[in-house]
Structure formats: C-alpha cells, structure tokens
Coordinates of C-alpha atoms and ligand atoms in Angstrom, one line a residue:
M1 CA -35.9 70.9 308.8
Q2 CA -38.6 68.7 311.2
T3 CA -42.1 70.0 310.6
Q4 CA -43.6 67.5 312.2
L5 CA -45.8 67.6 315.9
F6 CA -43.1 66.3 318.4
I7 CA -45.2 63.9 321.1
N8 CA -44.2 61.2 323.3
G9 CA -40.5 61.4 322.2
R10 CA -41.9 61.1 318.4
F11 CA -42.2 63.5 314.9
V12 CA -45.5 62.4 313.5
P13 CA -48.8 64.2 311.9
A14 CA -52.1 65.8 313.2
E15 CA -54.5 63.7 313.0
S16 CA -56.5 65.5 311.1
G17 CA -53.7 65.5 308.6
E18 CA -53.7 69.7 308.6
T19 CA -51.3 71.5 308.0
L20 CA -50.2 75.7 309.0
A21 CA -48.0 77.4 305.9
S22 CA -45.0 79.2 307.5
L23 CA -43.2 82.5 305.8
N24 CA -40.6 83.8 305.5
P25 CA -41.6 87.4 306.3
H26 CA -38.4 88.8 303.4
D27 CA -40.4 87.9 300.4
N28 CA -43.6 85.5 301.8
S29 CA -42.8 82.5 300.1
V30 CA -43.5 80.1 301.6
I31 CA -40.5 77.4 303.7
A32 CA -42.8 74.5 305.1
Q33 CA -46.1 72.7 305.7
V34 CA -45.8 72.1 309.0
S35 CA -48.3 69.5 311.1
M36 CA -51.0 71.9 313.0
A37 CA -52.5 69.7 315.7
G38 CA -55.9 70.1 317.4
P39 CA -57.8 68.6 320.6
A40 CA -57.2 64.8 319.6
D41 CA -53.6 65.7 319.4
I42 CA -53.0 67.7 322.3
D43 CA -55.1 64.7 324.3
R44 CA -52.8 62.7 322.8
A45 CA -49.9 65.1 324.5
V46 CA -51.4 64.8 327.8
A47 CA -51.7 61.1 327.7
A48 CA -47.9 61.1 327.2
A49 CA -46.6 64.1 329.3
K50 CA -48.5 62.5 332.2
A51 CA -47.5 59.4 331.9
A52 CA -43.5 60.0 331.7
F53 CA -44.3 62.5 335.0
P54 CA -43.9 60.2 337.8
K55 CA -40.4 59.0 336.6
W56 CA -38.9 62.4 335.2
S57 CA -39.9 64.1 338.6
N58 CA -38.9 61.6 341.2
M59 CA -35.2 61.4 338.9
A60 CA -32.4 62.8 341.0
A61 CA -32.6 67.2 339.9
M62 CA -28.5 66.9 339.1
D63 CA -30.3 64.2 336.3
R64 CA -32.7 66.7 335.2
G65 CA -30.1 69.5 335.2
R66 CA -27.0 67.6 333.1
L67 CA -29.6 66.5 329.9
L68 CA -30.8 70.7 329.9
L69 CA -26.7 71.3 330.5
K70 CA -26.6 68.6 327.5
L71 CA -28.8 70.8 325.4
A72 CA -27.6 73.4 325.6
D73 CA -23.8 72.4 324.6
A74 CA -26.0 70.9 321.1
I75 CA -27.6 73.6 321.0
E76 CA -24.3 75.8 320.5
A77 CA -22.9 73.0 318.4
N78 CA -26.5 74.0 315.6
A79 CA -26.2 78.1 316.1
D80 CA -25.1 78.0 312.7
E81 CA -28.5 76.1 311.9
L82 CA -30.4 77.3 314.4
A83 CA -29.4 81.0 313.9
R84 CA -30.2 80.5 310.2
L85 CA -33.9 78.7 310.6
E86 CA -35.4 81.3 312.9
S87 CA -34.2 83.9 310.6
L88 CA -36.3 82.9 308.0
D89 CA -39.5 82.3 309.5
T90 CA -39.1 85.2 311.9
G91 CA -37.5 87.7 310.3
H92 CA -34.9 89.1 312.8
P93 CA -31.3 90.2 311.2
I94 CA -29.5 86.8 311.2
R95 CA -27.0 89.5 313.2
D96 CA -29.3 89.3 316.0
T97 CA -30.1 85.7 315.7
R98 CA -26.5 84.1 315.9
N99 CA -25.1 86.7 318.3
L100 CA -28.1 87.1 320.5
D101 CA -31.2 84.7 320.3
V102 CA -28.7 81.4 319.7
P103 CA -26.4 82.6 322.7
R104 CA -29.1 83.2 325.1
T105 CA -31.4 80.4 324.3
A106 CA -28.5 78.0 325.6
V107 CA -26.8 80.3 328.3
T108 CA -30.9 79.9 329.7
F109 CA -31.2 76.3 328.9
R110 CA -27.5 75.8 331.1
Y111 CA -28.4 78.6 334.1
F112 CA -31.9 76.4 334.4
G113 CA -29.4 73.0 334.3
G114 CA -27.3 74.1 336.7
M115 CA -30.5 75.7 339.0
A116 CA -32.3 72.3 339.0
D117 CA -30.5 70.4 342.3
K118 CA -30.1 74.4 343.8
F119 CA -33.6 75.7 344.9
E120 CA -34.4 74.1 347.6
G121 CA -37.3 73.9 350.5
S122 CA -36.8 75.1 353.9
V123 CA -36.8 73.9 357.0
V124 CA -39.5 76.5 358.9
P125 CA -39.1 77.9 362.7
V126 CA -42.4 76.3 364.5
E127 CA -42.2 75.4 368.2
A128 CA -40.2 73.2 370.2
G129 CA -41.1 69.5 369.4
F130 CA -42.1 70.0 366.1
L131 CA -40.4 70.2 362.9
N132 CA -41.8 71.7 360.0
Y133 CA -40.2 71.7 356.6
V134 CA -41.9 72.4 353.1
T135 CA -40.5 71.1 349.8
R136 CA -41.6 72.3 346.1
E137 CA -43.1 70.2 344.0
P138 CA -43.6 70.5 340.4
V139 CA -46.8 71.1 339.1
G140 CA -47.1 68.2 337.2
V141 CA -48.6 68.8 333.2
V142 CA -48.0 71.9 332.3
G143 CA -49.1 73.9 328.8
Q144 CA -46.6 77.2 327.4
V145 CA -48.2 79.2 324.8
V146 CA -46.0 81.3 323.1
P147 CA -45.8 84.2 320.4
W148 CA -44.2 84.7 317.3
N149 CA -41.5 87.6 318.3
F150 CA -38.8 85.4 320.2
P151 CA -39.5 81.9 319.1
L152 CA -36.6 80.2 320.0
M153 CA -35.7 82.3 323.6
F154 CA -38.8 81.8 324.3
T155 CA -39.3 78.1 323.8
S156 CA -36.0 78.2 326.7
W157 CA -37.5 80.8 328.7
K158 CA -40.4 78.3 329.5
M159 CA -39.4 75.0 329.4
A160 CA -36.2 75.2 330.8
P161 CA -37.4 75.9 333.9
A162 CA -40.2 74.1 334.1
L163 CA -38.3 71.0 333.4
A164 CA -35.8 71.8 335.9
A165 CA -38.0 71.5 338.3
G166 CA -39.5 68.4 337.7
N167 CA -42.5 69.3 335.3
C168 CA -44.1 68.2 331.7
V169 CA -44.3 69.9 329.4
I170 CA -47.0 70.5 326.6
M171 CA -45.8 73.3 324.7
K172 CA -47.9 76.0 321.9
P173 CA -45.4 77.5 319.0
A174 CA -46.9 80.7 317.5
E175 CA -48.5 79.2 313.9
L176 CA -46.0 82.0 312.5
T177 CA -42.9 80.4 313.6
P178 CA -42.9 76.9 314.9
L179 CA -39.8 75.9 313.2
S180 CA -37.4 76.2 315.9
S181 CA -38.6 75.0 318.8
L182 CA -39.4 71.6 316.2
A183 CA -36.0 72.2 316.5
I184 CA -35.2 72.1 320.1
A185 CA -37.4 69.5 320.0
E186 CA -35.0 67.6 317.4
L187 CA -32.0 68.4 319.9
M188 CA -34.1 67.3 322.5
A189 CA -34.6 63.8 321.1
E190 CA -30.5 63.5 320.5
V191 CA -29.5 64.3 324.3
G192 CA -31.8 61.8 326.1
F193 CA -35.0 63.7 327.1
P194 CA -37.3 60.6 327.8
P195 CA -40.4 60.4 325.7
G196 CA -43.0 62.3 326.3
V197 CA -41.2 64.8 329.0
V198 CA -41.5 67.6 326.5
N199 CA -44.0 68.0 323.6
I200 CA -44.3 70.7 321.2
V201 CA -48.0 71.0 319.7
P202 CA -47.7 73.7 316.8
G203 CA -51.4 74.7 316.1
L204 CA -54.3 77.7 316.1
G205 CA -54.1 79.4 318.9
Q206 CA -58.1 79.6 318.9
V207 CA -58.2 76.2 318.5
A208 CA -54.6 74.6 320.3
G209 CA -54.1 77.3 322.4
Q210 CA -57.5 77.2 323.5
Y211 CA -57.9 73.7 324.4
I212 CA -54.1 73.6 325.8
A213 CA -55.8 76.5 328.6
E214 CA -58.8 74.3 328.8
H215 CA -57.5 71.2 329.2
P216 CA -58.8 69.4 332.7
E217 CA -55.0 67.6 332.7
I218 CA -53.1 70.7 332.3
S219 CA -52.4 71.8 335.8
K220 CA -50.3 75.5 334.9
V221 CA -51.3 77.2 331.9
A222 CA -48.1 80.2 331.1
F223 CA -48.7 82.4 328.1
T224 CA -46.6 84.8 326.3
G225 CA -49.1 86.8 324.1
S226 CA -51.0 90.0 323.6
T227 CA -53.2 90.9 327.1
A228 CA -56.2 90.8 325.0
V229 CA -55.8 86.2 324.7
G230 CA -54.3 86.7 328.3
R231 CA -57.7 87.1 329.2
K232 CA -59.2 84.4 327.6
V233 CA -56.9 82.5 328.6
V234 CA -57.5 83.3 332.7
Q235 CA -61.2 82.7 331.6
A236 CA -60.5 79.2 330.1
S237 CA -58.8 77.9 332.7
A238 CA -61.2 78.1 335.3
G239 CA -62.5 74.8 334.7
N240 CA -59.8 73.0 336.6
L241 CA -58.4 75.8 338.9
K242 CA -55.1 75.9 336.6
K243 CA -52.1 78.1 337.7
V244 CA -52.0 80.7 335.6
Q245 CA -48.6 82.7 335.1
L246 CA -48.8 86.1 332.2
E247 CA -46.2 87.7 330.0
L248 CA -48.1 90.5 328.0
G249 CA -48.0 93.6 326.7
G250 CA -45.9 96.7 327.4
K251 CA -45.6 100.0 326.7
G252 CA -42.5 101.6 327.6
A253 CA -41.1 104.1 329.0
N254 CA -38.0 105.6 328.2
V255 CA -37.5 108.2 330.1
V256 CA -34.8 111.0 329.9
F257 CA -33.8 113.3 332.1
A258 CA -31.9 117.0 331.3
D259 CA -28.4 115.6 332.6
A260 CA -28.1 112.7 331.0
N261 CA -25.3 111.0 328.7
L262 CA -26.6 111.8 325.4
D263 CA -24.5 110.0 323.2
A264 CA -25.8 106.8 325.6
V265 CA -29.2 107.8 325.1
V266 CA -29.5 107.6 321.3
Q267 CA -27.4 104.3 321.2
G268 CA -30.2 102.6 324.3
S269 CA -32.7 104.0 322.8
A270 CA -32.1 103.2 319.5
F271 CA -31.9 100.0 320.7
G272 CA -34.6 99.4 322.5
I273 CA -37.4 100.2 320.2
F274 CA -35.5 98.9 316.9
H275 CA -34.4 96.3 317.6
N276 CA -36.4 93.4 316.3
Q277 CA -38.0 95.7 314.8
G278 CA -39.5 96.8 318.2
Q279 CA -41.1 93.1 318.2
A280 CA -40.4 93.0 322.1
C281 CA -42.9 93.3 325.1
I282 CA -40.1 95.9 326.8
A283 CA -39.1 97.8 323.4
A284 CA -38.6 101.1 324.8
S285 CA -42.0 102.7 322.5
R286 CA -42.8 105.8 324.7
L287 CA -39.3 108.4 324.5
I288 CA -40.2 111.1 327.0
V289 CA -37.7 113.8 326.9
H290 CA -36.5 116.7 328.9
D291 CA -37.7 119.5 327.7
S292 CA -33.8 121.6 327.7
V293 CA -32.3 118.3 325.9
A294 CA -35.8 117.7 323.1
D295 CA -34.8 119.5 320.2
E296 CA -30.7 118.1 320.5
L297 CA -32.1 114.8 321.0
L298 CA -34.1 113.9 318.6
E299 CA -32.4 115.5 316.0
R300 CA -30.2 112.6 316.5
F301 CA -32.1 109.9 316.9
I302 CA -33.7 110.9 313.6
A303 CA -30.4 110.6 312.2
L304 CA -29.2 107.1 313.7
A305 CA -33.0 105.8 312.9
R306 CA -32.7 106.5 309.3
S307 CA -29.0 105.3 309.1
I308 CA -29.9 101.6 310.4
R309 CA -29.7 99.6 307.6
I310 CA -32.9 98.1 306.4
G311 CA -33.1 94.7 304.2
D312 CA -33.1 91.0 303.9
P313 CA -32.2 89.1 307.3
L314 CA -29.9 86.5 305.9
D315 CA -27.8 89.5 304.7
P316 CA -25.1 89.5 307.8
A317 CA -25.1 93.6 306.9
T318 CA -28.3 94.4 307.3
E319 CA -29.3 96.1 311.4
M320 CA -32.9 96.0 311.1
G321 CA -35.2 92.6 308.8
P322 CA -38.8 93.1 308.2
L323 CA -41.7 91.9 310.9
T324 CA -43.0 88.7 311.0
S325 CA -46.1 88.8 308.6
R326 CA -47.9 91.3 306.0
H327 CA -51.2 91.4 308.3
H328 CA -48.6 93.1 311.6
R329 CA -46.8 94.7 309.2
D330 CA -50.5 96.7 308.1
R331 CA -51.4 96.8 311.0
V332 CA -48.2 98.8 312.4
L333 CA -48.2 101.0 309.3
S334 CA -52.6 101.7 310.7
Y335 CA -50.9 103.5 313.8
V336 CA -49.2 106.1 311.3
D337 CA -53.2 107.4 310.6
V338 CA -54.1 107.4 314.0
A339 CA -51.0 109.3 315.0
R340 CA -52.0 111.8 312.3
E341 CA -55.6 111.7 313.9
Q342 CA -54.9 112.6 316.9
G343 CA -52.3 115.5 315.5
G344 CA -49.1 113.5 316.2
R345 CA -46.3 114.4 313.1
I346 CA -44.0 111.7 312.0
L347 CA -40.5 113.2 312.3
S348 CA -39.2 109.9 310.2
G349 CA -39.9 106.6 308.7
G350 CA -44.0 105.6 308.9
K351 CA -43.8 103.8 305.8
A352 CA -42.3 100.4 303.8
P353 CA -39.0 101.6 302.3
D354 CA -38.7 102.8 298.9
N355 CA -36.1 100.0 298.0
T356 CA -37.6 97.1 295.8
A357 CA -35.7 94.7 296.1
L358 CA -37.9 94.8 299.5
A359 CA -41.7 95.5 297.7
N360 CA -42.5 91.5 299.1
G361 CA -41.7 91.8 302.6
C362 CA -43.3 93.2 306.0
Y363 CA -40.8 95.5 306.4
V364 CA -41.6 99.3 307.6
E365 CA -38.7 102.0 308.3
P366 CA -37.5 102.7 312.0
T367 CA -40.9 105.0 312.7
I368 CA -40.7 108.1 315.3
V369 CA -43.6 110.4 316.3
A370 CA -44.3 113.2 318.4
A371 CA -47.3 113.2 320.0
K372 CA -49.6 113.5 323.1
P373 CA -49.4 111.3 326.1
G374 CA -52.9 110.7 326.0
D375 CA -53.2 109.6 322.5
R376 CA -54.2 106.5 321.4
V377 CA -50.4 105.6 320.0
S378 CA -48.6 107.1 323.2
Q379 CA -51.0 104.2 325.3
E380 CA -51.3 101.0 322.7
E381 CA -48.8 98.7 322.1
V382 CA -47.9 99.5 318.0
F383 CA -45.3 96.1 318.7
G384 CA -43.3 97.2 315.4
P385 CA -40.0 99.7 315.1
F386 CA -42.7 103.1 316.1
V387 CA -42.1 105.7 318.6
T388 CA -43.8 108.2 320.5
V389 CA -42.0 111.0 321.4
S390 CA -43.3 114.0 323.9
T391 CA -41.6 115.9 326.2
F392 CA -41.9 117.3 330.1
G393 CA -41.6 120.3 332.6
S394 CA -40.4 118.3 336.0
D395 CA -39.7 115.2 337.1
E396 CA -43.4 114.9 338.9
E397 CA -44.6 114.9 334.9
A398 CA -42.0 112.6 333.8
L399 CA -43.3 110.3 336.5
A400 CA -46.8 111.0 335.7
I401 CA -46.5 110.4 332.2
A402 CA -44.2 107.1 332.5
N403 CA -47.0 105.6 335.4
G404 CA -50.1 106.7 332.7
T405 CA -51.2 103.5 330.5
E406 CA -52.7 100.4 331.4
Y407 CA -49.1 98.7 330.8
G408 CA -46.1 97.8 333.7
L409 CA -43.2 95.9 331.9
G410 CA -40.7 97.9 331.8
A411 CA -39.4 101.1 331.6
G412 CA -35.9 103.2 331.7
M413 CA -34.3 106.3 332.3
W414 CA -31.2 108.3 331.8
T415 CA -30.1 110.8 334.2
R416 CA -26.5 111.1 336.1
D417 CA -28.2 112.3 339.4
L418 CA -28.5 109.2 341.6
Q419 CA -31.0 110.0 344.0
R420 CA -33.2 111.0 342.0
A421 CA -32.3 107.5 339.3
H422 CA -33.4 105.2 342.7
L423 CA -36.4 108.1 343.9
F424 CA -37.7 107.8 340.5
A425 CA -37.0 103.4 340.1
R426 CA -38.6 103.0 343.7
Q427 CA -41.9 105.3 342.3
L428 CA -42.1 103.7 338.7
K429 CA -45.1 101.1 338.2
S430 CA -43.0 98.5 336.2
G431 CA -42.0 94.9 336.7
M432 CA -38.7 95.4 335.2
V433 CA -36.5 98.9 335.3
W434 CA -33.5 99.7 333.7
I435 CA -30.8 102.7 334.4
N436 CA -28.6 103.8 331.8
C437 CA -29.3 101.4 329.9
Y438 CA -32.1 100.2 328.3
K439 CA -33.6 96.3 327.9
R440 CA -31.1 94.3 329.8
V441 CA -32.2 91.1 330.3
S442 CA -30.8 87.8 332.1
A443 CA -31.6 84.5 332.8
A444 CA -31.2 85.0 336.3
S445 CA -33.0 88.1 337.1
P446 CA -37.2 88.1 337.1
F447 CA -38.9 89.1 334.4
G448 CA -42.5 90.0 334.2
G449 CA -45.2 92.9 334.9
V450 CA -47.5 94.3 336.6
G451 CA -51.3 96.2 336.0
S452 CA -52.4 94.7 332.0
S453 CA -48.8 93.4 331.8
G454 CA -49.4 90.5 333.5
Y455 CA -48.9 88.7 336.5
G456 CA -45.8 86.1 337.7
R457 CA -42.5 86.1 336.6
E458 CA -39.1 84.5 334.0
M459 CA -36.0 83.7 334.9
G460 CA -34.2 83.8 337.9
F461 CA -35.7 81.4 341.6
E462 CA -38.9 84.0 340.4
V463 CA -39.5 81.2 338.3
M464 CA -39.1 78.1 340.1
R465 CA -41.7 79.2 342.7
E466 CA -44.0 79.8 339.5
Y467 CA -43.2 76.0 338.8
T468 CA -43.7 73.9 342.1
Q469 CA -46.1 74.0 344.7
P470 CA -44.8 74.3 347.8
K471 CA -46.0 71.4 350.5
S472 CA -46.0 71.7 354.3
V473 CA -45.0 69.0 356.1
W474 CA -45.4 68.8 360.0
V475 CA -43.6 66.1 362.3
N476 CA -43.7 65.6 365.7
V477 CA -40.7 64.9 367.1
D478 CA -41.3 65.0 370.6
A479 CA -43.8 61.2 371.7
D480 CA -44.3 62.8 374.7
I481 CA -45.8 65.7 373.7
P482 CA -49.9 65.5 374.5
P483 CA -52.8 65.7 373.0
Y484 CA -54.4 69.4 372.8
Y485 CA -58.4 69.6 372.4
P486 CA -59.9 73.0 373.4
R487 CA -62.1 72.7 375.9
Ligands
NAP501 P1 -51.5 86.7 321.0 O1 -52.1 87.0 319.4 O2 -51.4 87.1 322.2 O3 -50.8 85.5 320.5 C1 -49.7 85.0 321.4 C2 -49.4 83.2 321.7 O4 -51.4 83.0 321.9 C3 -49.8 82.6 319.9 O5 -49.7 81.1 320.1 C4 -51.4 82.6 319.6 O6 -51.9 81.5 318.7 C5 -51.6 82.2 321.0 N1 -53.1 81.9 321.4 C6 -54.2 82.9 320.4 N2 -55.0 82.6 320.8 C7 -55.6 81.8 321.4 C8 -56.3 81.0 322.4 N3 -57.8 82.1 322.4 N4 -56.0 81.1 323.8 C9 -54.9 80.7 324.1 N5 -54.1 80.6 323.2 C10 -54.2 81.5 322.2 O7 -49.8 87.5 320.4 P2 -48.5 88.0 318.9 O8 -49.9 89.3 319.0 O9 -48.7 86.8 318.7 O10 -47.7 88.4 320.4 C11 -47.2 90.0 320.6 C12 -48.1 89.9 321.8 O11 -47.5 89.2 322.8 C13 -47.9 91.2 322.1 O12 -48.5 91.8 323.1 C14 -46.4 91.7 323.5 O13 -46.6 91.8 323.9 C15 -46.2 90.3 324.3 N6 -45.0 89.4 324.5 C16 -45.3 89.9 325.8 C17 -44.2 89.2 326.8 C18 -43.5 89.4 327.6 O14 -42.7 88.6 327.7 N7 -44.8 89.9 328.4 C19 -43.2 89.1 325.7 C20 -43.1 88.7 324.3 C21 -44.7 89.5 323.3 P3 -51.5 81.3 317.3 O15 -50.2 81.7 316.7 O16 -52.4 81.0 316.5 O17 -52.0 83.1 316.9
MG502 MG1 -42.5 82.7 309.3

C-alpha cells in the first residue's frame, strides 16, 4: 500500500515528515500513516506539473487517451485489491466497492480516454473574407480537492477529463480517505503517465486544500465538498482569478405521486438514501409522498429499512457499513435530537445498532423521520442514512416542497403520468432529475447542481468545456479586403 505523497512520478515523504493516520471506520483501528502535504510539498507538485505541462498538452490527444484507456484496464486487473482498500478506508460494503465503485472508476477513465481525441473546436460562420475558428486549450495546472464519500470514484471523475483535455493535476484527497487515490497513482506510474502530469498530495483541508485554492500558479480549482468550504474556495481563488468548479451539497427531493408503482418506489428510495450509508450528495434525503399512498408506502419502506443487513464492510453479505468517521457518525445522530426538538417523529432507527460486534465502529441504523418541510432536518444536509418524510395533497404543493431548500442538485419523482412527469421535471430547481428511478449517473451525462449545490458540471462533453478555454482565431483569407477604419 502506498502511503507517501505522489509528486513528479515518485512516492516521496512530506518535507515536514508529518503523517496523518487513516482509520478503518468498522473498528476505528489505524490502517496506515499517510504523509501529510504542506505548502512546500504543494509548491514542489506545482513545479512538477508546470514542467510537465508543455509536453503533455502538446501530445497527440489520442496518445493521452491511450494512457487513460490503459489505466482503465489496470484498474480492472486490480479490481479486488482496490475494492478491498476502498472498503477498509471508507466503510463502504465490499459488494458495493467491487460492483459499483471500482467498475465505475474504470468506466470513467475509459470514457474520457475515448473522449480525448473527439472533443473538437469549431469554425464560426462570420463575414465573407474571414475564417474564424475556435480551439479548446487546456487551462494549465489544475487543483482538485475531493471529499471522503466516494474517494476512488471521484479520483476518476476529476482526473480523467482534466487529463484528457491536456491539463496537469494536483489532487488533494480527503484526509479521512487518502489510500485509493494513492493506489491509482501507483497504477498511473505503471502504465506510463509522464512524471508531473498527476500529483497526489494528501493533507489537511485548511492547510493543503486552502493553499491549492490560493496558489498563484494553479489556474483552476475543481472542488467537491460542502457548501461552507466551497465558499472558502471561491474566496481563496480570487487572488489569481482562478476558474472555479463547485460540486457541493444537496437535499434531494424524492416525490411520490398517487399513481406511482410502489414496489419500484420502495426499492428505488431505499437505494436513493441508504446506499453508501446515505453519504452521497445526491442522496434521496427527503421523501415527499402523496397523502393517499403515504401509509402504505411508509409501512413497506420501514420494513425494508429494518431488513437491511448492517455489518463489517468486508463481509460480502453486508448491505450497509459504518459511516466514514466517528465525528461524522456523531453529527448524523445529533440530527435525531434536532428532529425531535421541532416535533419530528422517529419512525425507524435513530441510533447505533445494538449489535455489540459493531460497538467500536461508526454505525447508524437506517433512520426514517416524519418532519415538516421547513424543519431543520428537512432543510440541512445530514449526509447519512437519514431520510425525512412529509406528505402533500396537490402537485403544486409537491413542487413547492421539492424546490423549498437552498440546494438544487438531484431530485426524483415516481408517477405513471407522462405529462405530469415532464412538466414537473421542467419546474424542478435541480441540476439532475430522475423519473421513476433515482441516483442514476453516467460518465456521459452532465452532473452538477444549481443554487447552493454549486456550479459547473462534471462528466460528458460539459466537463471538457470546464477543463478547457476557447481561443478564437481570426484569419483574413481575402488579401484584397481593404483595412477598415471608421471616420
Ligand atoms: P468538506 O468538509 O467540504 O471537505 C471536502 C474537501 O475539502 C476535503 O478534501 C477537505 O479536506 C477539503 N477542505 C476543507 N477545508 C478546506 C479549505 N478551507 N480549503 C480547501 N479545501 C478544504 O466536505 P466533506 O464533509 O468532506 O464531504 C461531504 C460534503 O461533500 C457534503 O456536503 C456533500 O454533499 C458534498 N459532496 C458533493 C458532491 C457533488 O458532486 N455535488 C459529491 C460528493 C459530496 P479535509 O479532508 O482535510 O477536511
Ligand atoms: Mg479511513
């Protein structure tokens, strides 16, 4: 297992010699001591990235793509080890890391490997006598700061498009979960990425993350994390007017109309909120149900929640693991009191499991809370296996509740009425909408939010625009055009 900083193609200790402990949230045992980057290390990484940039950005795009494709193959070849490492460091059940996180990581690198030589500029129809063409140039050295909830997957979401477009990368993983991105760095070195193109600098957000956001020679920062830290990143970026891309928090509305297929709703909603212990920005954290089906749906939803197998993430039978840190577990549980204070009712869960084998871990039972739409638990991102339930009578009321938070990342609805579905989709204040499904994501489809959920998009062609700048080139193709000077 690699535990040192990855700078200029080599694993090196931090200049300060300091390390951070990475824990296994199943029992809070220490898995590894990981080098902790400070400003001097980030300066070294930036110097390496700057030096690598001219050659990398001028390389044939197909050759950059070829390296990303090789990396995707290497990830698949090492899938079991990567899944195990990710489960150990994050607490995600191994069945998820093996079946979802690792394959999706490979797919994302492969998608952008294919994208590298297909993202084109344009020729603009301007007045006769002139040719105007637009090229897309990489931004330069880009900083990427990611959270702990899907560390492996986010490594691919952030790095793959940046590299396909010809940028060089400085990535800071979350302090809680640095291991899988270092494992990817090891594979990158193996498949032949040139030194300096990617640098991974685990460290503290307030030190390393903040320094990346401020750094005068980093041209762009792509940040995934909380809205509060997103604001700090914007402020820190002002010095050199960095391009900023923000994927922030969410409070996903999951609206169930009276005509919905309740079997699908129960399954889809449980996946929407309980997958990854609810630690997903796009979690279906607000169940908003039509009065007429609320009782039946809740009875079935609660029964499913109670049947979820909670346990050691490395056990293939486990469906739900621990939250990623004790601090976060305590924060999630504190929302049980917040709910009660405002009259909320705990319908299921609301505590750590009774199982003594899990007593040292960061476990929380699937928690379902009846709450009013304006209550704090219905407004603030809890980021755990914690879902609020409220009811509505009319479509207008459902829309007002769905749109009634500061966030606008993902939202879903369940209905058999085609017209209502599309009308509602148009009216939702949300970057992504799911109809009769929840939390669908693809490397090819734009991902991101509006409002306090941030700006900019990951995935697809949209993210290639984020990682490039247009250059407009004018050519006089008619030598006889006289110079024009207004008098
Ligand atoms: P966070 O506290 O905002 O941290 C995210 C990252 O920022 C971590 O690497 C953190 O470092 C770093 N950081 C902390 N302070 C910083 C600063 N002053 N300057 C620069 N970087 C700094 O978020 P989190 O609690 O780890 O993650 C959960 C949040 O991420 C939730 O709000 C969730 O919705 C959001 N999220 C959004 C998306 C999306 O695509 N929209 C996806 C996933 C998660 P440390 O690790 O040292 O704290
Ligand atoms: Mg850990």
